[in-house]
CSV table of C-alpha atoms in Angstrom, one decimal:
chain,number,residue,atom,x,y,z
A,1,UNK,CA,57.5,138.5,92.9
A,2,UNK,CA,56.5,135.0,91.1
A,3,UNK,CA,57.7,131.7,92.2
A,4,UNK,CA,59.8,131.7,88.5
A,5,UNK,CA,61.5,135.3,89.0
A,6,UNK,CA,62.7,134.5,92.6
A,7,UNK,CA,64.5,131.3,91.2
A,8,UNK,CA,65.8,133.2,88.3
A,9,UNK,CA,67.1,135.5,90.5
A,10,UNK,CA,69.1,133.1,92.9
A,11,UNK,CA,70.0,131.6,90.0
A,12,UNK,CA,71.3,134.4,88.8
A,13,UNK,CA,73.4,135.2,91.9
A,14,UNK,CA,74.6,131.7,92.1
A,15,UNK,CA,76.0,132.6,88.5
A,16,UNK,CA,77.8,135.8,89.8
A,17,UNK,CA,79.3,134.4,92.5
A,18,UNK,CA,80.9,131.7,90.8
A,19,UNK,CA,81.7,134.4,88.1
A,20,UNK,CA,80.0,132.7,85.0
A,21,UNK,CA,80.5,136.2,83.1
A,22,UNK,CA,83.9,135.8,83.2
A,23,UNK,CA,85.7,133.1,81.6
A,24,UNK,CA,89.2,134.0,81.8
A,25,UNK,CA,89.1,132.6,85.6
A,26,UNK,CA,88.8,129.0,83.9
A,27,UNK,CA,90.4,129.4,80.5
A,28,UNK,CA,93.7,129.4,82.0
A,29,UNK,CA,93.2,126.3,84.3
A,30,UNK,CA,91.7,125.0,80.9
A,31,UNK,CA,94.4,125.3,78.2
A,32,UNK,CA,97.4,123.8,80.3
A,33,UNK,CA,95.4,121.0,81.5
A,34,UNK,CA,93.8,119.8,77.9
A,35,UNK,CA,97.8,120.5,76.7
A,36,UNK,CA,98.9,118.2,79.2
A,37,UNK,CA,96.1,115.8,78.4
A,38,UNK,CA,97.0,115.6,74.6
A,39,UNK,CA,100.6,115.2,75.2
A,40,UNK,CA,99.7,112.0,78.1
A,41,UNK,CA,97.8,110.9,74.7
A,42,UNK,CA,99.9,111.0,72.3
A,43,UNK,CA,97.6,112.8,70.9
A,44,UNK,CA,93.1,113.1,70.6
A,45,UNK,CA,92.6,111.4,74.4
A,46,UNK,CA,89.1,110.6,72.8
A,47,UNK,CA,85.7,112.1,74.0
A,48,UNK,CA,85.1,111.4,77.6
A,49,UNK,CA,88.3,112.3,78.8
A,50,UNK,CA,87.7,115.7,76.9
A,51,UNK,CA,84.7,116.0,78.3
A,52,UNK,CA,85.6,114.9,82.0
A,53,UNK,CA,88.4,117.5,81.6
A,54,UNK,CA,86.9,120.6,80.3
A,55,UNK,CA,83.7,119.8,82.8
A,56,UNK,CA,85.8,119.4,85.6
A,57,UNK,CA,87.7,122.5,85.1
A,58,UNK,CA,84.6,124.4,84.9
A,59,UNK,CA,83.1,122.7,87.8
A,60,UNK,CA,86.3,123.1,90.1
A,61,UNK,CA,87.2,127.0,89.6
A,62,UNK,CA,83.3,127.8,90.0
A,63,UNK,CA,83.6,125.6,93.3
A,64,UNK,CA,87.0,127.8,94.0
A,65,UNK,CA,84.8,131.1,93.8
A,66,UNK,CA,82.8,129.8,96.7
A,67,UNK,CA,85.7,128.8,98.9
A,68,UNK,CA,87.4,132.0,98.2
A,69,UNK,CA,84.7,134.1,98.4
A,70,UNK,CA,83.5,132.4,101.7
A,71,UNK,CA,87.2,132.7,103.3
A,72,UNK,CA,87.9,136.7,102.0
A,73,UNK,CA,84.4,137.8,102.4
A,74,UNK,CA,85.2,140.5,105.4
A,75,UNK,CA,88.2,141.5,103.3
A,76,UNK,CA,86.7,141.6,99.9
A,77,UNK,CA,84.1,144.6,101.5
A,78,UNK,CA,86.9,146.8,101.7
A,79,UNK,CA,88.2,146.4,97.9
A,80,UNK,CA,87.0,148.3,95.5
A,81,UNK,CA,86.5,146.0,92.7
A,82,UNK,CA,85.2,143.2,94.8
A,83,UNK,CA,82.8,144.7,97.4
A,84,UNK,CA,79.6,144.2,95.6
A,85,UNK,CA,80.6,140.0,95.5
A,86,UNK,CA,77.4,138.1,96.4
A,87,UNK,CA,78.7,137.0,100.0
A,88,UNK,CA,80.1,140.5,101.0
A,89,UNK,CA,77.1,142.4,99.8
A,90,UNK,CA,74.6,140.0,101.7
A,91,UNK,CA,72.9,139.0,99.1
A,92,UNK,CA,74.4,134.9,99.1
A,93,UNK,CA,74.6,133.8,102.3
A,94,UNK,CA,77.4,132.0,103.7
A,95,UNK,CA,75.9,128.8,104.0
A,96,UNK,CA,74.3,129.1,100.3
A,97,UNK,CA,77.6,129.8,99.5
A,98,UNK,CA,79.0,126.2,100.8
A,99,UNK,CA,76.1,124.1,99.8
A,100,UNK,CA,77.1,125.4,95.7
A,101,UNK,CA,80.6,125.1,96.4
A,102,UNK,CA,79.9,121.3,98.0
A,103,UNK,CA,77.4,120.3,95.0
A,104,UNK,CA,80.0,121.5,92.5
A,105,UNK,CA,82.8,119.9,94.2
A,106,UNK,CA,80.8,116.7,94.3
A,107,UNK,CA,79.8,117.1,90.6
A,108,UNK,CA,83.4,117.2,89.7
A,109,UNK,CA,83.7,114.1,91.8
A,110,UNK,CA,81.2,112.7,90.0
A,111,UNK,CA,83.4,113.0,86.5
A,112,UNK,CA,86.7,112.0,88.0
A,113,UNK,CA,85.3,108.6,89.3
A,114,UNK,CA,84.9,107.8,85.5
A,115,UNK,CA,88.8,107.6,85.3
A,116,UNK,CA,90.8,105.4,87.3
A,117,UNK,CA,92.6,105.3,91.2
A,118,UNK,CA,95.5,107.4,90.4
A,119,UNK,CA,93.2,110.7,89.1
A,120,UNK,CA,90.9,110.2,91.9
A,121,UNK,CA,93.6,110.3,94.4
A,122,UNK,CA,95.3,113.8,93.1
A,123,UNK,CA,91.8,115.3,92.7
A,124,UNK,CA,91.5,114.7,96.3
A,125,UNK,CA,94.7,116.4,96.8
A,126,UNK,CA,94.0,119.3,94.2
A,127,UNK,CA,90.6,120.3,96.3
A,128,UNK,CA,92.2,120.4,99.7
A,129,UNK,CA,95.0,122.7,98.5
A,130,UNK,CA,92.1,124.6,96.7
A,131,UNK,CA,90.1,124.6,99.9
A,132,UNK,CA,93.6,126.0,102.0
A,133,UNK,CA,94.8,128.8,99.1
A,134,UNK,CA,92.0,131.5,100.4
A,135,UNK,CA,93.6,131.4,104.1
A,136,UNK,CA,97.4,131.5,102.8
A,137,UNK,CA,96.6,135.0,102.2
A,138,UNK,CA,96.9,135.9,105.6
A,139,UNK,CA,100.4,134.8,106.5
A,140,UNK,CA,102.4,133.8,103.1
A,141,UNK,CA,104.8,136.6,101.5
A,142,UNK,CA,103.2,134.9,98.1
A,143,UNK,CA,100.3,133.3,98.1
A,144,UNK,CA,99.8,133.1,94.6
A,145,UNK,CA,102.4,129.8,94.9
A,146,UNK,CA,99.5,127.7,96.4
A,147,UNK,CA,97.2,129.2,94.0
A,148,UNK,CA,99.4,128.0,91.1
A,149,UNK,CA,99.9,124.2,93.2
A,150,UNK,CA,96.1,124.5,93.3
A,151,UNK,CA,95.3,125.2,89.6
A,152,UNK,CA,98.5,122.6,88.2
A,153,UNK,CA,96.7,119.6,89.6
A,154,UNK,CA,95.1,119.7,86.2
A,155,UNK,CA,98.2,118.8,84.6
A,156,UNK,CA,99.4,115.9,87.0
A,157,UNK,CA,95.5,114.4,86.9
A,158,UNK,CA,95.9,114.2,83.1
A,159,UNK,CA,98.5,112.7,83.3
A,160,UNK,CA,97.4,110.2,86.0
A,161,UNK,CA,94.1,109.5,83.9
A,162,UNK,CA,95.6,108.5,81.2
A,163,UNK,CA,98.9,106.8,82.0
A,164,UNK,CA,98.5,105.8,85.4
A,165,UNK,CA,101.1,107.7,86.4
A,166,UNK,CA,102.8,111.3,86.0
A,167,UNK,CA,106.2,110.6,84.3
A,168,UNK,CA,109.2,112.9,85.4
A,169,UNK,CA,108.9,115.6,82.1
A,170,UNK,CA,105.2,115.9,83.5
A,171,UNK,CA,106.4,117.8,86.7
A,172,UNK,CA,108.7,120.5,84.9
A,173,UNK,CA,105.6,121.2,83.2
A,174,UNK,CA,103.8,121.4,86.5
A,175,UNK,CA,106.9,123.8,87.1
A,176,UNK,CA,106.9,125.4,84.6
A,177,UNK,CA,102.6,126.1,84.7
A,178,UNK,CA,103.2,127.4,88.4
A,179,UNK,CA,105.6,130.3,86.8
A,180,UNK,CA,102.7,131.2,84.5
A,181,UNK,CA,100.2,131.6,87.2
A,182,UNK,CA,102.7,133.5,89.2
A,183,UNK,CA,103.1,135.7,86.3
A,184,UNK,CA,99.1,136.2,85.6
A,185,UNK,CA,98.4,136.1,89.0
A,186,UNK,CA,100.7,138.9,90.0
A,187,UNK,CA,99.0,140.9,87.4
A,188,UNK,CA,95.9,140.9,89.1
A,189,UNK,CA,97.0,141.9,92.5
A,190,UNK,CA,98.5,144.7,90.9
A,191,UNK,CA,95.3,145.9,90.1
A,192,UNK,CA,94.3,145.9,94.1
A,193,UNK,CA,97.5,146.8,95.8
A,194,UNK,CA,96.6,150.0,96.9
A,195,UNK,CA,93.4,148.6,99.0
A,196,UNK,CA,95.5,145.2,100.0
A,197,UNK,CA,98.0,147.1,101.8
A,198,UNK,CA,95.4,148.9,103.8
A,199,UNK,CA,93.3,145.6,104.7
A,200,UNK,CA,96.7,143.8,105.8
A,201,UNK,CA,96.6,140.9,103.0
A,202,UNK,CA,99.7,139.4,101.3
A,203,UNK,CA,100.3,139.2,97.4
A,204,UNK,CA,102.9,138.6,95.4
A,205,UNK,CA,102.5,142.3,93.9
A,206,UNK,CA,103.2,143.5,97.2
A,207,UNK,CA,106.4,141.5,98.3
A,208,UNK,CA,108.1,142.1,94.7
A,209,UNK,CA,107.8,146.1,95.2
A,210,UNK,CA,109.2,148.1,92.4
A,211,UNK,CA,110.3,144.5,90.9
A,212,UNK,CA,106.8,143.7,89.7
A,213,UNK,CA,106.5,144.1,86.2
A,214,UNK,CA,110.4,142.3,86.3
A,215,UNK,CA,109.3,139.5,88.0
A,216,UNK,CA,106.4,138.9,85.9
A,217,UNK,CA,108.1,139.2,82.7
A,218,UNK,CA,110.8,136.3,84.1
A,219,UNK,CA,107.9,134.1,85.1
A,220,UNK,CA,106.8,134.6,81.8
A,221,UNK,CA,109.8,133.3,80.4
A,222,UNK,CA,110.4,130.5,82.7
A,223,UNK,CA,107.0,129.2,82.0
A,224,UNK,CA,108.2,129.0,78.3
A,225,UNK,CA,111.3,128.2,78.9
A,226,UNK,CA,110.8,124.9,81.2
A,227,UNK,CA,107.6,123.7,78.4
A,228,UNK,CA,110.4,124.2,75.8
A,229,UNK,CA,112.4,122.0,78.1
A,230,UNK,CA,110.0,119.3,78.5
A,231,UNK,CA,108.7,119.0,75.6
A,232,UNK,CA,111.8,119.1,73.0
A,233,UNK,CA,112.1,115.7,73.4
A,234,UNK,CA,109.0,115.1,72.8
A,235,UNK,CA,110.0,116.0,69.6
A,236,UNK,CA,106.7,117.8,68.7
A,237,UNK,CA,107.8,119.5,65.5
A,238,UNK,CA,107.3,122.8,63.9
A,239,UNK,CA,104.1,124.1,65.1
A,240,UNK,CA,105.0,124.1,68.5
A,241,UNK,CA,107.9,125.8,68.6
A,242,UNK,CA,105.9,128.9,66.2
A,243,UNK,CA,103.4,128.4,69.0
A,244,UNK,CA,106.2,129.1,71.4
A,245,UNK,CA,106.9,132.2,69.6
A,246,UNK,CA,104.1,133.8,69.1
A,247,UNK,CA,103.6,133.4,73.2
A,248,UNK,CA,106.8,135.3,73.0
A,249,UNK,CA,105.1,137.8,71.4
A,250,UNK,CA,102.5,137.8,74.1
A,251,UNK,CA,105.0,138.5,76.4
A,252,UNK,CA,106.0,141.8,75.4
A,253,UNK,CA,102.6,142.7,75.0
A,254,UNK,CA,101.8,142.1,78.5
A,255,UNK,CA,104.9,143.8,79.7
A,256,UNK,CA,103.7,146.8,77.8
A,257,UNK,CA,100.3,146.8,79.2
A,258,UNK,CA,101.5,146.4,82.6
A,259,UNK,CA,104.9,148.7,83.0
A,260,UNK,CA,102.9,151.6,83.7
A,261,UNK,CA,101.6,150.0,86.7
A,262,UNK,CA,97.6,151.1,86.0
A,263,UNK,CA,94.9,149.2,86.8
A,264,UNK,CA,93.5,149.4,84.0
A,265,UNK,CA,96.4,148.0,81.9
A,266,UNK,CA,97.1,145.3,85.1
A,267,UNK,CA,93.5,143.8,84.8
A,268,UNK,CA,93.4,144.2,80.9
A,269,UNK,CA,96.6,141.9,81.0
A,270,UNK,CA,94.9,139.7,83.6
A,271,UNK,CA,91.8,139.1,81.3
A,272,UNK,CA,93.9,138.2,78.3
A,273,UNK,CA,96.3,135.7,79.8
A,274,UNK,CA,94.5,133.1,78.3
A,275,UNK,CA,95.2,133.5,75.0
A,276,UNK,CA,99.3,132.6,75.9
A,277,UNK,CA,97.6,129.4,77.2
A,278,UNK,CA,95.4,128.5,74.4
A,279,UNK,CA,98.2,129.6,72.0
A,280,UNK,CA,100.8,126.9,73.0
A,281,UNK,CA,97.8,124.7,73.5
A,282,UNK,CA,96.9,125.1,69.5
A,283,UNK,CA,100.7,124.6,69.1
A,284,UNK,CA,100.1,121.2,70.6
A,285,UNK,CA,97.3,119.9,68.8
A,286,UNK,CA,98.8,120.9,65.8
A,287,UNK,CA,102.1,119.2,66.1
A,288,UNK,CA,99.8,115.8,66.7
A,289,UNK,CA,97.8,116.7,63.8
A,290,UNK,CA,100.6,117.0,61.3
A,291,UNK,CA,102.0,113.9,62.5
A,292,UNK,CA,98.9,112.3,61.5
């Protein structure tokens, strides 16, 4: 094998292992984060924010693959749908594994420096709670809480990077973001229940039970609910409250994808969770826009 087709191929296991072929993983951190950066704006937050933003997402969920996968890699071999991961096949060592996680970690450090003190510190906080999530899954009832502190970071360093500070209606939307992820996140440990209860690791779709589907269809609504709450004074007009309602929309088609309990309909719901996200996102920018 050429020097050019051994890089590629790395390259192409660097790519799966911080699962480039599958968006959804950062389109959720994405949507609440740019929604929380328009409304710290007022508005456009102009082009390098944007682009420090949407990089740094990208840049701190691939780095999150590598932590996790590091952490679960003698669990994941007994999972169905995650034993042929780079790390638990053999194919990424552990320490390759670190040295991309580290590089994108730093990369994203790299883009927050660009802001100001207050960013900087919470992205320090945001990647230690990111490093610790993979390890909560040994001893928490519902681990998918630190996931959700982990991924609403974005909201509070939007805030930060563009006010200096994270005003009070900030934090129920950083409530209000963690019910979402407990809702999307659920959904996907649905899809592994069966092979988490054999392996001994906690999820959220195990402690609820027969309350599952229930539970997720009330986070669902308390993530709407609380953004209603924060943002009515805001005072954002029309578009966001149709926004609003078509996510309501969403909600019953998740809850009909996921009653049933398959894993096919659990993951399908996982994978399309984003487009709640982008829709009150869209709701946002438009509300801006026809203030313009």
């Amino acid at each position: 094998m050429s020097t050019a087709s051994r890089s590629r191929s790395r390259l192409s296991l660097y790519l799966d292992l911080i699962r480039w072929d599958r968006p959804a993983g950062w389109l959720v951190l994405m949507w609440p984060t740019l929604s929380a950066l328009w409304l710290a704006a007022g508005g456009f937050p102009g082009w390098h924010l944007l682009a420090v933003f949407v990089l740094g997402t990208i840049l701190m969920r691939s780095a999150g693959c590598c932590i996790n996968d590091v952490a679960d890699r003698h669990f994941d071999r007994h999972v169905k749908r995650t034993a042929q991961r780079p790390i638990t096949s053999g194919q990424v060592s552990v320490r390759e594994a670190i040295a991309v996680g580290v590089v994108l970690s730093l990369l994203a450090l790299a883009l927050v420096l660009t802001t100001n003190a207050a960013a900087i510190a919470w992205s320090v906080a945001a990647l230690l709670v990111t490093v610790l999530y993979p390890f909560t899954k040994r001893f928490l009832a519902m681990p998918q809480a630190v996931l959700g502190i982990a991924f609403n970071f974005g909201i509070v360093i939007a805030f930060a990077a563009v006010q200096g500070s994270v005003p009070w209606w900030a934090w129920l939307l950083w409530l209000g973001n963690l019910f979402w992820v407990l809702a999307y996140d659920t959904e996907y440990a649905m899809v592994d229940r069966d092979d988490d209860l054999k392996i001994g690791i906690k999820t959220s779709a195990i402690t609820l039970g027969r309350f599952d589907v229930a539970a997720i269809v009330l986070f669902y609504l308390l993530f709407l609910g609380l953004w209603w709450l924060a943002l009515a004074p805001q005072a954002l007009g029309m578009a966001f409250y149709l926004a609003l309602a078509v996510a309501l929309a969403q909600v019953l088609w998740h809850w009909q994808l996921i009653r049933t309990r398959t894993r096919e309909g659990c993951f399908h719901a996982f994978r399309v969770n984003h487009w709640l996200g982008f829709t009150v996102f869209v709701g946002i920018v438009a509300s801006y826009l026809v203030r313009a």
